[in-house]
Coordinates of C-alpha atoms in Angstrom, one line a residue:
Chain O
M190 CA 157.8 120.3 100.9
K191 CA 158.7 116.8 102.1
N192 CA 162.1 116.2 103.6
T193 CA 164.2 113.6 105.4
I194 CA 165.5 115.8 108.1
K195 CA 164.1 113.8 110.9
E196 CA 165.5 110.5 109.6
L197 CA 168.9 112.1 109.0
R198 CA 168.9 113.7 112.4
E199 CA 168.2 110.5 114.2
K200 CA 170.7 108.6 112.0
N201 CA 173.4 111.1 113.0
G202 CA 172.4 110.9 116.7
Y203 CA 171.4 114.5 117.0
T204 CA 168.6 115.9 119.2
Q205 CA 166.4 118.6 117.7
D206 CA 168.2 121.0 120.0
D207 CA 171.6 119.8 118.7
L208 CA 170.6 120.3 115.1
A209 CA 169.1 123.7 115.9
V210 CA 172.4 124.8 117.4
L211 CA 174.4 123.5 114.4
A212 CA 172.0 125.1 111.9
E213 CA 171.9 128.3 114.0
V214 CA 168.1 128.3 114.1
S215 CA 165.6 127.8 116.9
R216 CA 164.4 124.4 117.9
Q217 CA 160.9 125.5 116.8
T218 CA 162.2 125.8 113.3
I219 CA 163.6 122.3 113.3
I220 CA 160.3 121.0 114.6
S221 CA 158.4 122.8 111.8
L222 CA 160.9 121.6 109.2
E223 CA 160.5 118.0 110.2
K224 CA 156.8 118.3 110.1
G225 CA 156.9 119.8 106.7
K226 CA 155.2 123.0 107.9
Y227 CA 157.9 125.3 107.0
N228 CA 160.1 125.5 103.9
P229 CA 163.6 126.8 104.7
S230 CA 165.5 129.6 103.1
I231 CA 168.2 128.6 100.6
Q232 CA 170.8 129.5 103.1
L233 CA 169.3 127.2 105.7
A234 CA 168.9 124.4 103.2
F235 CA 172.6 124.7 102.3
K236 CA 173.5 124.7 106.0
L237 CA 171.6 121.5 106.6
G238 CA 173.2 120.0 103.5
K239 CA 176.6 120.8 105.0
I240 CA 175.7 119.3 108.4
F241 CA 174.5 116.0 106.9
N242 CA 177.0 116.1 104.1
L243 CA 174.3 115.7 101.5
S244 CA 173.0 117.8 98.6
I245 CA 169.8 119.8 99.0
E246 CA 168.0 117.4 96.7
E247 CA 168.8 114.5 98.9
I248 CA 167.3 116.2 101.9
F249 CA 164.3 118.0 100.4
I250 CA 161.8 116.4 98.0
Y251 CA 160.2 118.9 95.7
E252 CA 156.7 117.8 94.5
E253 CA 154.9 119.7 91.8
E254 CA 151.4 120.8 92.9
Chain M
M150 CA 173.3 137.6 103.8
K151 CA 174.6 138.4 107.2
A152 CA 172.2 138.6 110.2
S153 CA 171.8 141.9 111.9
K154 CA 174.3 142.3 114.8
M155 CA 171.6 143.8 116.9
G156 CA 169.0 141.2 117.8
V157 CA 165.3 142.1 117.6
D158 CA 165.0 142.0 121.4
F159 CA 167.9 144.4 121.9
R160 CA 166.5 146.7 119.2
G161 CA 163.1 146.7 120.8
Y162 CA 164.5 147.7 124.2
L163 CA 166.7 150.4 122.7
Q164 CA 163.6 151.8 120.9
A165 CA 161.8 151.8 124.3
L166 CA 164.7 153.7 125.8
I167 CA 164.8 156.3 123.1
I168 CA 161.0 156.8 123.3
G169 CA 161.3 157.2 127.0
I170 CA 164.1 159.8 126.7
I171 CA 162.0 161.7 124.1
G172 CA 159.1 161.5 126.4
I173 CA 161.1 163.0 129.3
G174 CA 162.4 165.6 127.0
A175 CA 158.8 166.6 125.9
W176 CA 157.7 166.5 129.6
L177 CA 160.6 168.8 130.7
Y178 CA 159.9 171.2 127.8
S179 CA 156.1 171.4 128.5
N180 CA 156.8 171.6 132.3
N181 CA 159.0 174.6 131.6
Q182 CA 156.1 176.1 129.7
G183 CA 153.8 175.7 132.7
V184 CA 151.7 172.9 131.2
V185 CA 150.0 170.7 133.8
G186 CA 147.3 168.1 133.9
E187 CA 146.6 164.4 133.7
G188 CA 148.4 164.1 130.3
M189 CA 151.7 165.4 131.9
K190 CA 151.4 162.9 134.7
F191 CA 150.8 160.1 132.2
V192 CA 153.8 161.1 130.1
Q193 CA 156.1 161.3 133.1
A194 CA 155.1 157.8 134.3
F195 CA 155.1 156.4 130.9
S196 CA 158.5 157.8 129.9
I197 CA 160.2 156.7 133.2
T198 CA 158.7 153.2 132.8
F199 CA 159.9 153.0 129.2
I200 CA 163.4 154.1 130.2
L201 CA 163.6 151.5 133.0
I202 CA 162.2 148.8 130.7
G203 CA 164.7 149.8 128.0
I204 CA 167.8 149.8 130.2
G205 CA 166.7 146.7 132.1
G206 CA 165.8 144.8 128.9
M207 CA 169.1 145.6 127.2
I208 CA 171.1 144.4 130.2
L209 CA 169.0 141.3 130.6
T210 CA 169.1 140.4 126.9
K211 CA 172.9 140.5 126.9
Y212 CA 173.1 138.6 130.1
F213 CA 170.8 135.8 129.1
K214 CA 172.5 135.5 125.7
K215 CA 175.7 134.6 127.6
H216 CA 174.1 132.7 130.4
P217 CA 170.9 131.1 129.1
L218 CA 168.4 129.7 131.6
K219 CA 168.6 125.8 131.5
S220 CA 164.9 125.4 131.3
I221 CA 164.5 127.7 128.3
G222 CA 167.8 127.5 126.5
V223 CA 169.0 130.0 123.9
V224 CA 166.0 131.8 122.3
N225 CA 167.0 133.1 118.9
K226 CA 164.2 135.5 117.9
D227 CA 166.2 136.4 114.8
D228 CA 165.7 132.9 113.5
E229 CA 164.3 133.0 110.0
M230 CA 161.1 131.3 110.7
L231 CA 160.3 133.3 113.9
K232 CA 161.1 136.4 111.9
L233 CA 158.6 135.4 109.3
V234 CA 156.0 134.7 112.0
R235 CA 156.7 138.2 113.6
Y236 CA 156.4 139.9 110.2
K237 CA 153.1 138.2 109.4
A238 CA 151.7 139.0 112.8
G239 CA 152.9 142.6 112.7
Y240 CA 151.5 143.2 109.2
M241 CA 148.1 141.7 110.2
S242 CA 148.0 143.8 113.4
F243 CA 148.6 146.9 111.4
Q244 CA 145.9 146.0 108.9
I245 CA 143.3 145.3 111.6
T246 CA 144.2 148.4 113.6
L247 CA 144.0 150.5 110.4
A248 CA 140.6 149.1 109.6
C249 CA 139.4 149.8 113.1
L250 CA 140.7 153.4 112.9
I251 CA 139.0 154.0 109.6
L252 CA 135.7 152.7 111.0
F253 CA 136.1 154.8 114.2
T254 CA 136.7 157.8 112.0
I255 CA 133.6 157.1 110.0
F256 CA 131.4 156.5 113.0
S257 CA 132.8 159.6 114.9
A258 CA 132.4 161.9 111.8
T259 CA 128.7 160.7 111.4
E260 CA 128.2 161.0 115.2
I261 CA 127.2 157.4 115.5
I262 CA 129.9 157.3 118.2
K263 CA 130.0 160.4 120.3
T264 CA 133.0 160.6 122.5
N265 CA 135.0 163.3 124.3
I266 CA 138.1 161.1 124.3
S267 CA 141.3 163.1 124.2
I268 CA 143.8 162.5 121.4
Y269 CA 146.5 161.2 123.7
A270 CA 144.0 158.7 125.2
L271 CA 143.2 157.6 121.7
G272 CA 146.9 157.2 121.1
I273 CA 147.2 155.0 124.2
I274 CA 144.3 152.9 123.1
I275 CA 145.8 152.4 119.6
F276 CA 149.2 151.6 121.1
V277 CA 147.8 149.0 123.5
A278 CA 145.4 147.5 121.0
M279 CA 148.0 147.1 118.4
N280 CA 150.5 145.5 120.8
F281 CA 147.9 143.2 122.1
L282 CA 146.9 142.1 118.6
D283 CA 150.5 141.6 117.7
M284 CA 151.1 139.3 120.7
V285 CA 147.9 137.3 120.0
L286 CA 148.6 136.9 116.3
T287 CA 152.3 136.0 116.9
S288 CA 151.1 133.2 119.2
I289 CA 148.5 132.0 116.7
Y290 CA 151.0 132.0 113.7
S291 CA 153.7 130.5 115.9
S292 CA 151.5 127.6 117.0
K293 CA 150.5 127.0 113.3
T294 CA 154.1 126.2 112.6
M295 CA 154.3 123.4 115.2

């Protein structure tokens, strides 16, 4: 699933480590999310929405296969 | 959904401690019965090692959680993605070990493999092999996420 996490993170001036701490996940998870190699749980998606003050649909782009 | 209060590392070390204590208990019982041999020596060493690893690991886990090393930072193994990686690796290790055990059983029963291996030695082999597989597969699955 595509997402705009990297762009949002950089826009807000966070490092991957900062975002990992805020989202209560590991830095490895943030890296995987940004590369689109991991789809987050609904809880993590909501947490990221809260951090960036955006809805889930504005962060994650669902594409039908 | 709340995360478990006891992290996976702490649980692992607690498990090691419990296994070590059970091992010492078994050793004391058998020693009392007059059992001797290489197996007893192995269990004694194994159990003491597990107790030390368990206690040391629990203390260090708590310590590094409060005082993380600068070069490593806080490592959260209960992170959802790392948990998924561990579960995948654990399941695959189990499947591979099970397949090998079934094949070993078949080859032993048909005497294609003839071995005088003791049951406890077989247990050690399975334990080591499964843990080794688990570590390798965890590394493989973990690097696939990066």
